[in-house]
Amino acid sequence: MSKANQLAKKKKNRLVIRTIVLLLLLAAVIFTITTKNNEKVLKAGDKAPDFELIDLEGNKHRLSDYEGQGVFLNFWGSWCVPCKTEMPFMESQSKEFEGKGVHILALNIKDTKLKAETFRDQYNLTFPIARDIDESVRRAYNVLPLPTTILINKDGIIEKIIPTGMDEEQIRLEMESIQPK
């Protein structure tokens, strides 16, 4: 085979490979777009999806059990630096709002039970901590960054979604905003 034919064959092979790669990328983009559109993205004003999880003490927690009360639903992980920062503030405010109809329910993502218990003990946390072992609740609420807090009012309606850590004053103000009147 002549050198010119070899070059032509190499060019043709590169064109075929590039075309295949572009088609694969296009298929991936189309797949991503179509599957994203099928997911219900929650927003303020939506009914909060009900769930049932077990806390570190073995108690069941259903969101529907908190009807008539405000729920500060916090998604967290032990490796998350902002989670470590806000947890002591959440503990302080949970005591402040204990008798005011606002409850913290913290949902741990991806930690073992031992890691979650160690974290709880390290920060002396007394509010319920449930483990979302299969991440079904995280997916139902479309939570990506940790921490994320979902504020749910007494009627089970999402008031606000906060996809970042908060300081103590922010936590206090947010808990006040879902306090039953």
Coordinates of N, CA, C and O in Angstrom, one line a residue:
M1 N 0.9 -1.2 0.0 CA 0.0 0.0 0.0 C 0.9 1.2 0.0 O 1.9 1.3 0.7
S2 N 0.5 2.2 -0.8 CA 1.3 3.4 -0.9 C 1.2 4.3 0.3 O 0.2 4.1 1.1
K3 N 2.1 5.2 0.5 CA 2.1 6.1 1.6 C 0.9 7.0 1.6 O 0.3 7.2 2.6
A4 N 0.5 7.4 0.4 CA -0.7 8.2 0.3 C -2.0 7.5 0.7 O -2.9 8.0 1.4
N5 N -2.1 6.2 0.3 CA -3.2 5.4 0.7 C -3.3 5.2 2.2 O -4.3 5.2 2.9
Q6 N -2.1 5.0 2.8 CA -2.0 4.8 4.3 C -2.5 6.0 5.0 O -3.2 5.9 6.0
L7 N -2.0 7.2 4.5 CA -2.5 8.5 5.2 C -4.0 8.7 5.0 O -4.6 9.1 6.0
A8 N -4.5 8.3 3.9 CA -5.9 8.5 3.7 C -6.7 7.5 4.6 O -7.7 7.9 5.1
K9 N -6.2 6.3 4.8 CA -6.9 5.4 5.6 C -6.8 5.8 7.1 O -7.8 5.7 7.8
K10 N -5.7 6.4 7.5 CA -5.5 6.9 8.9 C -6.5 8.1 9.1 O -7.2 8.1 10.2
K11 N -6.6 9.0 8.1 CA -7.6 10.1 8.2 C -9.0 9.6 8.4 O -9.8 10.1 9.2
K12 N -9.3 8.6 7.6 CA -10.7 8.0 7.6 C -11.0 7.4 9.0 O -12.0 7.6 9.5
N13 N -10.0 6.7 9.5 CA -10.1 6.0 10.8 C -10.3 7.1 11.9 O -11.2 7.0 12.8
R14 N -9.5 8.2 11.9 CA -9.7 9.2 12.8 C -11.0 9.9 12.7 O -11.7 10.2 13.7
L15 N -11.5 10.1 11.5 CA -12.8 10.7 11.3 C -13.9 9.8 11.9 O -14.8 10.3 12.6
V16 N -13.8 8.5 11.7 CA -14.8 7.6 12.2 C -14.8 7.6 13.8 O -15.8 7.7 14.4
I17 N -13.6 7.6 14.4 CA -13.4 7.6 15.8 C -14.0 8.9 16.4 O -14.7 8.9 17.4
R18 N -13.7 10.0 15.8 CA -14.2 11.3 16.2 C -15.7 11.4 16.1 O -16.4 11.9 17.0
T19 N -16.2 10.8 15.1 CA -17.7 10.8 14.9 C -18.4 10.0 16.0 O -19.4 10.4 16.6
I20 N -17.8 8.8 16.3 CA -18.3 7.9 17.3 C -18.3 8.6 18.7 O -19.2 8.6 19.5
V21 N -17.1 9.3 19.0 CA -17.0 10.0 20.3 C -18.0 11.1 20.4 O -18.7 11.3 21.4
L22 N -18.2 11.9 19.3 CA -19.2 13.0 19.3 C -20.6 12.4 19.5 O -21.4 13.0 20.2
L23 N -20.9 11.3 18.9 CA -22.2 10.7 19.0 C -22.5 10.3 20.4 O -23.6 10.4 21.0
L24 N -21.4 9.7 21.1 CA -21.6 9.2 22.4 C -21.8 10.4 23.4 O -22.6 10.4 24.3
L25 N -21.0 11.5 23.2 CA -21.2 12.7 24.0 C -22.6 13.3 23.8 O -23.2 13.7 24.8
L26 N -23.1 13.3 22.6 CA -24.4 13.8 22.3 C -25.4 13.0 23.0 O -26.4 13.5 23.6
A27 N -25.3 11.7 22.9 CA -26.2 10.8 23.6 C -26.2 11.0 25.1 O -27.3 11.0 25.8
A28 N -25.0 11.2 25.7 CA -24.9 11.5 27.1 C -25.6 12.8 27.5 O -26.4 12.8 28.5
V29 N -25.5 13.8 26.7 CA -26.1 15.1 27.0 C -27.6 14.9 26.9 O -28.4 15.4 27.7
I30 N -28.1 14.3 25.9 CA -29.6 14.1 25.7 C -30.1 13.3 26.9 O -31.2 13.6 27.4
F31 N -29.4 12.2 27.3 CA -29.8 11.4 28.4 C -29.9 12.2 29.7 O -30.9 12.2 30.4
T32 N -28.9 13.1 29.9 CA -28.9 13.9 31.1 C -30.1 14.9 31.1 O -30.8 15.0 32.1
I33 N -30.3 15.5 30.0 CA -31.4 16.5 29.9 C -32.8 15.8 30.1 O -33.6 16.3 30.8
T34 N -33.0 14.7 29.4 CA -34.3 14.0 29.5 C -34.5 13.5 30.9 O -35.7 13.5 31.4
T35 N -33.5 12.9 31.6 CA -33.7 12.4 32.9 C -33.9 13.5 33.9 O -34.6 13.4 34.9
K36 N -33.3 14.6 33.8 CA -33.4 15.8 34.7 C -34.9 16.3 34.6 O -35.4 16.6 35.6
N37 N -35.4 16.3 33.4 CA -36.8 16.8 33.3 C -37.8 15.9 34.0 O -38.9 16.4 34.3
N38 N -37.5 14.7 34.2 CA -38.4 13.7 34.8 C -38.4 13.9 36.3 O -39.3 13.4 37.0
E39 N -37.4 14.5 36.9 CA -37.3 14.6 38.3 C -38.1 15.8 38.8 O -38.0 16.9 38.2
K40 N -38.9 15.7 39.8 CA -39.6 16.8 40.4 C -38.7 17.5 41.3 O -38.2 17.0 42.3
V41 N -38.4 18.8 41.0 CA -37.6 19.6 41.8 C -38.5 20.3 42.8 O -39.4 21.1 42.4
L42 N -38.2 20.1 44.1 CA -39.1 20.8 45.1 C -38.7 22.2 45.2 O -37.5 22.6 45.0
K43 N -39.7 23.0 45.6 CA -39.5 24.4 45.8 C -40.4 24.9 46.9 O -41.3 24.2 47.3
A44 N -40.2 26.1 47.4 CA -41.0 26.7 48.4 C -42.5 26.7 47.9 O -42.7 27.0 46.7
G45 N -43.4 26.3 48.8 CA -44.8 26.2 48.4 C -45.3 24.8 48.1 O -46.5 24.5 48.1
D46 N -44.3 23.8 47.9 CA -44.7 22.4 47.6 C -44.9 21.7 48.9 O -44.4 22.1 49.9
K47 N -45.8 20.7 48.8 CA -46.0 19.8 49.9 C -44.7 19.0 50.1 O -44.2 18.4 49.2
A48 N -44.2 18.9 51.4 CA -43.0 18.1 51.7 C -43.3 16.6 51.6 O -44.3 16.2 52.2
P49 N -42.5 15.9 50.8 CA -42.8 14.4 50.7 C -42.7 13.8 52.1 O -41.7 14.0 52.9
D50 N -43.6 12.9 52.4 CA -43.5 12.2 53.7 C -42.5 11.1 53.6 O -42.2 10.6 52.5
F51 N -42.0 10.7 54.7 CA -41.0 9.6 54.8 C -41.0 9.0 56.2 O -41.6 9.6 57.1
E52 N -40.3 7.9 56.3 CA -40.2 7.3 57.6 C -38.7 6.8 57.7 O -38.3 6.0 56.8
L53 N -38.0 7.2 58.7 CA -36.7 6.8 59.0 C -36.5 6.4 60.4 O -37.3 6.9 61.3
I54 N -35.5 5.7 60.7 CA -35.2 5.3 62.1 C -34.0 6.1 62.6 O -33.0 6.3 61.9
D55 N -34.1 6.6 63.8 CA -33.0 7.4 64.4 C -32.0 6.5 65.1 O -32.1 5.3 65.1
L56 N -31.0 7.2 65.6 CA -29.8 6.4 66.2 C -30.2 5.6 67.4 O -29.5 4.7 67.8
E57 N -31.4 6.0 68.0 CA -31.9 5.3 69.2 C -32.8 4.2 68.8 O -33.4 3.5 69.7
G58 N -33.2 4.0 67.5 CA -34.1 3.0 67.1 C -35.5 3.5 67.0 O -36.4 2.7 66.8
N59 N -35.8 4.8 67.2 CA -37.2 5.3 67.1 C -37.5 5.7 65.7 O -36.7 6.2 64.9
K60 N -38.8 5.4 65.3 CA -39.2 5.8 64.0 C -39.6 7.3 63.9 O -40.2 7.8 64.9
H61 N -39.3 7.9 62.8 CA -39.7 9.3 62.6 C -40.3 9.4 61.2 O -39.7 9.1 60.2
R62 N -41.6 9.8 61.2 CA -42.3 10.1 60.0 C -42.5 11.6 60.0 O -42.9 12.2 61.0
L63 N -42.3 12.2 58.8 CA -42.5 13.6 58.7 C -44.0 13.9 59.1 O -44.3 14.9 59.8
S64 N -44.9 13.1 58.7 CA -46.3 13.3 59.0 C -46.7 13.3 60.5 O -47.7 13.9 60.9
D65 N -45.8 12.7 61.3 CA -46.0 12.8 62.7 C -45.8 14.2 63.3 O -46.2 14.4 64.4
Y66 N -45.2 15.1 62.5 CA -44.9 16.4 63.0 C -45.9 17.4 62.5 O -45.7 18.6 62.7
E67 N -47.0 16.9 62.0 CA -48.1 17.8 61.5 C -48.5 18.7 62.6 O -48.7 18.3 63.7
G68 N -48.7 20.0 62.2 CA -49.1 21.0 63.2 C -47.9 21.7 63.9 O -48.1 22.6 64.7
Q69 N -46.7 21.2 63.5 CA -45.5 21.8 64.1 C -44.5 22.2 62.9 O -44.6 21.6 61.9
G70 N -43.6 23.1 63.2 CA -42.6 23.4 62.2 C -41.4 22.4 62.3 O -41.1 21.9 63.4
V71 N -40.9 22.0 61.1 CA -39.8 21.1 61.1 C -38.6 21.7 60.4 O -38.7 22.2 59.2
F72 N -37.5 21.7 61.0 CA -36.2 22.1 60.5 C -35.5 20.8 60.1 O -34.8 20.2 60.9
L73 N -35.6 20.5 58.8 CA -35.1 19.2 58.3 C -33.7 19.4 57.7 O -33.6 20.1 56.7
N74 N -32.7 18.9 58.4 CA -31.3 19.1 58.0 C -30.7 17.9 57.5 O -30.6 16.9 58.2
F75 N -30.1 18.0 56.3 CA -29.4 16.9 55.7 C -27.9 17.2 55.9 O -27.4 18.3 55.6
W76 N -27.1 16.2 56.4 CA -25.7 16.4 56.8 C -24.9 15.1 56.7 O -25.4 14.0 56.5
G77 N -23.6 15.3 56.7 CA -22.6 14.2 56.8 C -21.5 14.6 57.7 O -21.1 15.7 57.8
S78 N -20.9 13.6 58.3 CA -19.8 13.8 59.2 C -18.5 14.5 58.6 O -17.7 15.1 59.3
W79 N -18.3 14.2 57.3 CA -17.2 14.8 56.6 C -17.4 16.2 56.2 O -16.4 16.9 55.7
C80 N -18.6 16.7 56.3 CA -19.0 18.0 55.8 C -18.5 19.1 56.8 O -19.1 19.2 57.9
V81 N -17.6 20.0 56.4 CA -17.1 21.0 57.3 C -18.2 22.0 57.7 O -18.3 22.3 58.9
P82 N -19.0 22.5 56.8 CA -20.1 23.4 57.3 C -21.1 22.8 58.2 O -21.6 23.4 59.1
C83 N -21.2 21.4 58.0 CA -22.1 20.7 58.9 C -21.6 20.7 60.4 O -22.3 20.9 61.3
K84 N -20.3 20.5 60.5 CA -19.6 20.5 61.8 C -19.8 21.9 62.4 O -19.9 22.0 63.6
T85 N -19.7 23.0 61.6 CA -19.8 24.3 62.1 C -21.2 24.6 62.6 O -21.4 25.2 63.7
E86 N -22.3 24.2 61.9 CA -23.6 24.6 62.2 C -24.3 23.7 63.3 O -25.2 24.1 64.0
M87 N -23.8 22.5 63.5 CA -24.4 21.6 64.4 C -24.5 22.1 65.9 O -25.6 22.0 66.5
P88 N -23.5 22.7 66.4 CA -23.6 23.3 67.8 C -24.7 24.4 67.8 O -25.4 24.5 68.8
F89 N -24.8 25.2 66.8 CA -25.8 26.2 66.7 C -27.2 25.6 66.6 O -28.1 26.1 67.3
M90 N -27.3 24.5 65.9 CA -28.6 23.8 65.8 C -29.0 23.3 67.2 O -30.2 23.4 67.6
E91 N -28.0 22.7 67.9 CA -28.3 22.2 69.2 C -28.8 23.3 70.1 O -29.8 23.1 70.8
S92 N -28.1 24.4 70.1 CA -28.5 25.5 71.0 C -29.9 26.0 70.7 O -30.7 26.2 71.6
Q93 N -30.2 26.1 69.4 CA -31.6 26.6 69.0 C -32.6 25.6 69.2 O -33.8 25.9 69.5
S94 N -32.3 24.3 69.1 CA -33.3 23.2 69.4 C -33.8 23.3 70.8 O -35.0 23.2 71.1
K95 N -32.9 23.6 71.7 CA -33.3 23.8 73.1 C -34.2 25.1 73.3 O -35.1 25.1 74.0
E96 N -33.8 26.1 72.6 CA -34.6 27.4 72.6 C -36.0 27.2 72.1 O -36.9 27.8 72.6
F97 N -36.2 26.4 71.0 CA -37.5 26.3 70.4 C -38.2 25.0 70.8 O -39.3 24.7 70.3
E98 N -37.7 24.3 71.8 CA -38.2 23.0 72.2 C -39.7 23.1 72.5 O -40.5 22.2 72.1
G99 N -40.1 24.0 73.3 CA -41.5 24.1 73.7 C -42.3 25.1 72.8 O -43.5 25.4 73.1
K100 N -41.8 25.5 71.7 CA -42.4 26.5 70.8 C -43.0 25.8 69.5 O -43.3 26.5 68.6
G101 N -43.0 24.5 69.4 CA -43.6 23.8 68.3 C -42.7 23.7 67.1 O -43.2 23.5 65.9
V102 N -41.4 23.9 67.2 CA -40.4 23.7 66.1 C -39.4 22.6 66.5 O -38.9 22.7 67.6
H103 N -39.2 21.7 65.6 CA -38.4 20.5 65.9 C -37.3 20.4 64.8 O -37.6 20.6 63.6
I104 N -36.1 20.0 65.2 CA -35.1 19.7 64.3 C -35.1 18.2 64.1 O -35.2 17.4 65.1
L105 N -35.0 17.8 62.8 CA -34.8 16.4 62.5 C -33.6 16.4 61.5 O -33.7 17.0 60.4
A106 N -32.5 15.8 62.0 CA -31.3 15.8 61.2 C -31.2 14.4 60.5 O -31.3 13.4 61.1
L107 N -31.0 14.4 59.2 CA -30.9 13.2 58.4 C -29.4 13.1 57.9 O -28.9 13.9 57.1
N108 N -28.8 12.0 58.4 CA -27.4 11.7 58.1 C -27.3 11.0 56.7 O -28.1 10.0 56.5
I109 N -26.4 11.4 55.9 CA -26.2 10.8 54.6 C -24.9 10.1 54.5 O -23.8 10.7 54.8
K110 N -24.9 8.8 54.2 CA -23.7 8.0 53.9 C -22.8 7.6 55.0 O -21.9 6.9 54.8
D111 N -23.1 8.0 56.2 CA -22.2 7.6 57.3 C -22.7 6.3 57.9 O -23.9 6.0 57.9
T112 N -21.7 5.5 58.5 CA -22.1 4.3 59.2 C -22.8 4.8 60.5 O -22.7 5.9 60.9
K113 N -23.5 3.9 61.1 CA -24.2 4.2 62.4 C -23.1 4.6 63.4 O -23.3 5.6 64.2
L114 N -22.0 4.0 63.5 CA -20.9 4.3 64.4 C -20.4 5.7 64.2 O -20.3 6.5 65.1
K115 N -20.2 6.1 62.9 CA -19.7 7.4 62.6 C -20.7 8.5 63.0 O -20.4 9.5 63.6
A116 N -22.0 8.2 62.7 CA -23.1 9.2 63.1 C -23.2 9.3 64.6 O -23.3 10.4 65.1
E117 N -23.1 8.2 65.3 CA -23.1 8.3 66.8 C -21.9 9.0 67.4 O -22.1 9.8 68.3
T118 N -20.8 8.7 66.8 CA -19.6 9.4 67.3 C -19.7 10.9 67.1 O -19.3 11.7 68.0
F119 N -20.2 11.3 65.9 CA -20.4 12.7 65.6 C -21.4 13.3 66.6 O -21.2 14.4 67.2
R120 N -22.5 12.6 66.8 CA -23.5 13.1 67.8 C -22.9 13.3 69.1 O -23.2 14.4 69.8
D121 N -22.2 12.3 69.6 CA -21.6 12.4 70.9 C -20.5 13.5 71.0 O -20.4 14.2 72.0
Q122 N -19.7 13.7 70.0 CA -18.7 14.7 69.9 C -19.3 16.1 70.1 O -18.7 17.0 70.8
Y123 N -20.4 16.3 69.5 CA -21.1 17.6 69.5 C -22.2 17.7 70.5 O -22.9 18.7 70.6
N124 N -22.4 16.7 71.3 CA -23.4 16.6 72.4 C -24.8 17.0 71.8 O -25.5 17.8 72.4
L125 N -25.2 16.4 70.7 CA -26.4 16.6 70.1 C -27.6 15.8 70.7 O -27.4 14.6 71.0
T126 N -28.7 16.5 71.0 CA -29.8 15.8 71.6 C -31.0 15.7 70.7 O -32.0 15.0 71.1
F127 N -31.1 16.4 69.6 CA -32.2 16.3 68.7 C -32.1 15.0 67.9 O -31.0 14.4 67.8
P128 N -33.2 14.5 67.4 CA -33.2 13.2 66.6 C -32.3 13.3 65.4 O -32.4 14.2 64.6
I129 N -31.5 12.2 65.3 CA -30.7 12.0 64.1 C -31.1 10.7 63.5 O -30.9 9.7 64.1
A130 N -31.6 10.8 62.2 CA -32.0 9.6 61.5 C -31.0 9.4 60.4 O -30.4 10.3 59.9
R131 N -30.8 8.1 60.0 CA -29.9 7.8 58.9 C -30.7 7.5 57.6 O -31.5 6.6 57.6
D132 N -30.3 8.2 56.6 CA -31.0 8.0 55.3 C -30.1 7.0 54.5 O -29.3 7.4 53.6
I133 N -30.1 5.7 54.9 CA -29.2 4.7 54.5 C -29.1 4.6 53.0 O -28.1 4.5 52.4
D134 N -30.3 4.5 52.4 CA -30.4 4.3 50.9 C -30.5 5.6 50.1 O -30.6 5.6 48.9
E135 N -30.5 6.7 50.9 CA -30.5 8.0 50.3 C -31.9 8.3 49.6 O -32.0 9.2 48.7
S136 N -32.9 7.5 49.9 CA -34.2 7.7 49.3 C -34.8 9.1 49.6 O -35.4 9.7 48.8
V137 N -34.6 9.5 50.9 CA -35.2 10.8 51.3 C -34.4 12.0 50.6 O -34.9 12.9 50.1
R138 N -33.1 11.8 50.6 CA -32.2 12.8 49.9 C -32.7 12.9 48.5 O -32.8 14.1 48.0
R139 N -32.9 11.8 47.8 CA -33.3 11.9 46.4 C -34.8 12.5 46.3 O -35.0 13.3 45.3
A140 N -35.6 12.1 47.2 CA -37.0 12.7 47.1 C -37.0 14.2 47.3 O -37.9 14.9 46.7
Y141 N -36.1 14.7 48.0 CA -36.0 16.1 48.3 C -35.0 16.8 47.3 O -34.7 18.0 47.4
N142 N -34.3 16.0 46.4 CA -33.3 16.5 45.5 C -32.2 17.3 46.1 O -31.8 18.4 45.7
V143 N -31.7 16.8 47.2 CA -30.7 17.4 48.0 C -29.3 17.0 47.4 O -29.0 15.8 47.3
L144 N -28.5 18.0 47.0 CA -27.2 17.7 46.5 C -26.1 18.2 47.5 O -25.4 17.4 48.1
P145 N -26.0 19.5 47.7 CA -24.9 19.9 48.6 C -25.3 19.6 50.1 O -26.4 19.7 50.4
L146 N -24.3 19.4 50.9 CA -24.5 19.2 52.3 C -23.7 20.4 53.0 O -22.6 20.7 52.6
P147 N -24.3 21.0 54.0 CA -25.6 20.7 54.5 C -26.7 21.4 53.6 O -26.4 22.4 52.9
T148 N -27.9 20.9 53.7 CA -29.1 21.5 53.1 C -30.1 21.4 54.2 O -30.3 20.3 54.8
T149 N -30.8 22.5 54.4 CA -31.9 22.5 55.3 C -33.2 22.9 54.6 O -33.3 23.8 53.8
I150 N -34.3 22.1 54.9 CA -35.6 22.3 54.3 C -36.5 22.8 55.5 O -36.6 22.1 56.5
L151 N -37.0 23.9 55.4 CA -37.9 24.5 56.4 C -39.4 24.1 56.0 O -39.8 24.5 54.9
I152 N -40.0 23.4 56.9 CA -41.4 22.9 56.7 C -42.3 23.5 57.7 O -42.1 23.4 58.9
N153 N -43.4 24.1 57.3 CA -44.3 24.7 58.2 C -45.3 23.7 58.8 O -45.3 22.5 58.5
K154 N -46.2 24.2 59.7 CA -47.1 23.3 60.4 C -48.1 22.5 59.5 O -48.6 21.5 59.9
D155 N -48.3 23.0 58.3 CA -49.2 22.3 57.4 C -48.4 21.4 56.4 O -49.0 20.8 55.5
G156 N -47.1 21.2 56.7 CA -46.4 20.3 55.8 C -45.9 20.9 54.5 O -45.5 20.1 53.6
I157 N -45.9 22.2 54.4 CA -45.5 22.9 53.2 C -44.1 23.4 53.3 O -43.7 23.9 54.4
I158 N -43.3 23.2 52.3 CA -41.9 23.7 52.3 C -42.0 25.3 52.2 O -42.5 25.8 51.3
E159 N -41.4 25.9 53.2 CA -41.3 27.3 53.3 C -40.0 27.8 52.6 O -40.0 28.9 51.9
K160 N -38.9 27.1 52.8 CA -37.6 27.5 52.2 C -36.7 26.4 52.2 O -36.7 25.4 53.0
I161 N -35.8 26.4 51.2 CA -34.7 25.4 51.0 C -33.4 26.2 51.1 O -33.2 27.1 50.3
I162 N -32.5 25.8 52.0 CA -31.3 26.5 52.3 C -30.1 25.5 52.0 O -29.8 24.6 52.8
P163 N -29.5 25.6 50.8 CA -28.4 24.7 50.4 C -27.0 25.1 50.9 O -26.0 25.0 50.1
T164 N -26.9 25.5 52.1 CA -25.6 26.0 52.6 C -25.7 25.9 54.2 O -26.7 25.8 54.8
G165 N -24.5 26.0 54.8 CA -24.4 26.1 56.2 C -24.9 27.5 56.7 O -25.0 28.4 56.0
M166 N -25.3 27.5 58.0 CA -25.8 28.7 58.6 C -25.1 29.0 59.9 O -24.7 28.1 60.6
D167 N -25.1 30.3 60.3 CA -24.7 30.7 61.6 C -25.8 30.6 62.6 O -27.0 30.4 62.2
E168 N -25.6 30.8 63.9 CA -26.6 30.7 64.9 C -27.8 31.7 64.7 O -28.9 31.3 64.9
E169 N -27.5 32.9 64.3 CA -28.5 33.9 64.1 C -29.4 33.5 63.0 O -30.7 33.6 63.1
Q170 N -28.8 33.0 61.9 CA -29.7 32.6 60.7 C -30.6 31.4 61.2 O -31.7 31.4 60.8
I171 N -30.0 30.4 61.9 CA -30.8 29.3 62.4 C -32.0 29.8 63.2 O -33.1 29.3 63.0
R172 N -31.7 30.7 64.1 CA -32.8 31.2 65.0 C -33.9 31.9 64.2 O -35.0 31.6 64.4
L173 N -33.5 32.7 63.2 CA -34.5 33.4 62.4 C -35.3 32.4 61.5 O -36.5 32.5 61.4
E174 N -34.6 31.4 61.0 CA -35.3 30.4 60.2 C -36.3 29.6 61.0 O -37.4 29.2 60.6
M175 N -35.9 29.2 62.3 CA -36.7 28.5 63.1 C -37.9 29.3 63.5 O -39.1 28.8 63.6
E176 N -37.7 30.6 63.8 CA -38.9 31.5 64.1 C -39.8 31.5 62.9 O -41.0 31.6 63.1
S177 N -39.3 31.5 61.7 CA -40.2 31.6 60.5 C -41.1 30.4 60.4 O -42.2 30.6 59.7
I178 N -40.8 29.3 61.0 CA -41.7 28.1 60.8 C -42.4 27.8 62.2 O -43.1 26.7 62.3
Q179 N -42.3 28.7 63.1 CA -42.9 28.5 64.4 C -44.4 28.6 64.2 O -44.9 29.6 63.7
P180 N -45.2 27.6 64.7 CA -46.7 27.7 64.5 C -47.2 28.9 65.3 O -46.8 29.2 66.4
K181 N -48.2 29.6 64.7 CA -48.7 30.8 65.4 C -50.1 30.4 66.0 O -50.8 29.6 65.6

